[in-house]
Amino acid sequence: MASSGQVKASHILIKHEGSRRKASWKDPDGSRISATTRDAAVAQITSIRDDILVGKSRFEDVASRLSDCSSAKRGGDLGYFGRGQMQKPFEDATFTLKIGEISDIVDTDSGVHIIKRTG
């Protein structure tokens, strides 16, 4: 249950060579991530976002298959969080979204994301 000042969101994360941690559940040794440029990660997340926005893909399905975050096993669901719990660019983007909206590309130390506010 959310308290006031909290949001609920899901996200899709694509890591790249500049990400603070180079491993993920899909790439445990980080070799693929280390070989991915930021531009390639942006191109991938842009294509993913476009497919979701036109109804070609469902956010949760894509998150489960392609997100580099362990939240992928929950369709990208991060649950509820408040200010100061996420990286600032991620937090700022999430708090500006209306429920059901999907963000533009958000760049953090973890990689590039798209965020869907769910609560």
CSV table of C-alpha atoms in Angstrom, one decimal:
chain,number,residue,atom,x,y,z
A,1,MET,CA,0.0,0.0,0.0
A,2,ALA,CA,1.3,3.4,-0.9
A,3,SER,CA,1.7,6.3,1.5
A,4,SER,CA,1.3,9.8,0.3
A,5,GLY,CA,4.3,11.0,-1.7
A,6,GLN,CA,4.9,7.6,-3.2
A,7,VAL,CA,4.6,6.4,-6.8
A,8,LYS,CA,4.5,2.9,-8.3
A,9,ALA,CA,6.3,2.2,-11.5
A,10,SER,CA,7.7,-0.4,-13.8
A,11,HIS,CA,10.7,0.1,-16.1
A,12,ILE,CA,12.8,-1.4,-18.8
A,13,LEU,CA,16.5,-1.0,-18.4
A,14,ILE,CA,19.1,-1.4,-21.1
A,15,LYS,CA,22.7,-1.4,-19.7
A,16,HIS,CA,25.7,-0.3,-21.7
A,17,GLU,CA,29.5,0.1,-21.5
A,18,GLY,CA,29.1,3.2,-19.3
A,19,SER,CA,26.7,1.5,-16.8
A,20,ARG,CA,27.9,1.4,-13.2
A,21,ARG,CA,27.4,-2.4,-13.0
A,22,LYS,CA,28.1,-4.4,-16.1
A,23,ALA,CA,26.3,-7.6,-15.2
A,24,SER,CA,22.6,-8.5,-15.3
A,25,TRP,CA,20.5,-11.6,-15.0
A,26,LYS,CA,20.8,-12.0,-18.8
A,27,ASP,CA,24.5,-11.3,-18.9
A,28,PRO,CA,26.0,-12.5,-15.6
A,29,ASP,CA,29.6,-11.8,-16.7
A,30,GLY,CA,28.8,-8.5,-18.3
A,31,SER,CA,30.4,-9.3,-21.6
A,32,ARG,CA,27.5,-8.3,-23.8
A,33,ILE,CA,26.8,-5.2,-21.7
A,34,SER,CA,30.5,-4.1,-21.9
A,35,ALA,CA,30.4,-4.4,-25.7
A,36,THR,CA,27.2,-2.3,-26.0
A,37,THR,CA,27.7,1.4,-26.6
A,38,ARG,CA,25.4,4.0,-25.1
A,39,ASP,CA,24.1,4.9,-28.6
A,40,ALA,CA,23.3,1.2,-29.3
A,41,ALA,CA,21.4,1.0,-25.9
A,42,VAL,CA,19.5,4.2,-26.8
A,43,ALA,CA,18.6,2.9,-30.2
A,44,GLN,CA,17.3,-0.4,-28.6
A,45,ILE,CA,15.2,1.4,-25.9
A,46,THR,CA,13.8,3.8,-28.5
A,47,SER,CA,12.7,0.9,-30.7
A,48,ILE,CA,11.2,-0.8,-27.7
A,49,ARG,CA,9.3,2.3,-26.7
A,50,ASP,CA,8.0,2.9,-30.2
A,51,ASP,CA,6.7,-0.7,-30.4
A,52,ILE,CA,4.9,-0.3,-27.1
A,53,LEU,CA,3.4,3.1,-28.0
A,54,VAL,CA,1.9,1.8,-31.2
A,55,GLY,CA,0.5,-1.3,-29.5
A,56,LYS,CA,2.9,-3.8,-31.2
A,57,SER,CA,4.3,-4.9,-27.8
A,58,ARG,CA,3.1,-4.9,-24.2
A,59,PHE,CA,5.3,-3.1,-21.7
A,60,GLU,CA,5.3,-6.0,-19.2
A,61,ASP,CA,6.1,-8.6,-21.8
A,62,VAL,CA,9.1,-6.7,-23.2
A,63,ALA,CA,10.3,-6.0,-19.7
A,64,SER,CA,10.2,-9.7,-18.9
A,65,ARG,CA,12.3,-10.6,-21.9
A,66,LEU,CA,14.7,-7.6,-22.5
A,67,SER,CA,15.2,-5.6,-19.3
A,68,ASP,CA,18.6,-5.8,-17.7
A,69,CYS,CA,17.1,-5.3,-14.3
A,70,SER,CA,16.2,-8.2,-12.0
A,71,SER,CA,12.7,-6.6,-11.9
A,72,ALA,CA,12.2,-8.3,-15.3
A,73,LYS,CA,10.9,-11.4,-13.5
A,74,ARG,CA,8.0,-9.1,-12.3
A,75,GLY,CA,7.4,-7.5,-15.7
A,76,GLY,CA,9.6,-4.6,-14.7
A,77,ASP,CA,7.5,-3.8,-11.6
A,78,LEU,CA,9.5,-1.8,-9.0
A,79,GLY,CA,6.7,-1.4,-6.5
A,80,TYR,CA,6.1,1.8,-4.6
A,81,PHE,CA,8.8,4.2,-3.8
A,82,GLY,CA,9.2,7.8,-2.6
A,83,ARG,CA,11.6,10.6,-3.1
A,84,GLY,CA,15.2,9.8,-2.3
A,85,GLN,CA,14.9,6.1,-3.0
A,86,MET,CA,15.9,6.0,-6.7
A,87,GLN,CA,18.5,7.8,-8.8
A,88,LYS,CA,17.4,11.4,-9.2
A,89,PRO,CA,16.8,11.4,-13.0
A,90,PHE,CA,14.7,8.2,-12.6
A,91,GLU,CA,12.8,9.6,-9.7
A,92,ASP,CA,12.2,13.0,-11.3
A,93,ALA,CA,10.9,11.4,-14.5
A,94,THR,CA,8.6,9.0,-12.6
A,95,PHE,CA,7.0,11.7,-10.5
A,96,THR,CA,6.1,13.8,-13.5
A,97,LEU,CA,4.3,11.0,-15.2
A,98,LYS,CA,0.5,10.4,-14.9
A,99,ILE,CA,-0.6,6.9,-14.1
A,100,GLY,CA,-0.4,4.8,-17.3
A,101,GLU,CA,2.0,7.1,-19.1
A,102,ILE,CA,5.4,6.0,-20.4
A,103,SER,CA,8.4,8.2,-20.1
A,104,ASP,CA,10.8,9.3,-22.7
A,105,ILE,CA,14.3,7.8,-22.4
A,106,VAL,CA,15.8,8.4,-19.0
A,107,ASP,CA,19.5,8.2,-18.6
A,108,THR,CA,21.0,7.1,-15.2
A,109,ASP,CA,24.2,5.6,-13.9
A,110,SER,CA,22.5,2.2,-14.4
A,111,GLY,CA,21.8,2.6,-18.1
A,112,VAL,CA,18.9,3.9,-20.2
A,113,HIS,CA,15.3,3.3,-19.1
A,114,ILE,CA,11.8,3.8,-20.1
A,115,ILE,CA,9.4,4.0,-17.2
A,116,LYS,CA,5.7,3.3,-16.9
A,117,ARG,CA,3.9,4.8,-13.9
A,118,THR,CA,1.5,2.3,-12.6
A,119,GLY,CA,0.3,3.9,-9.3
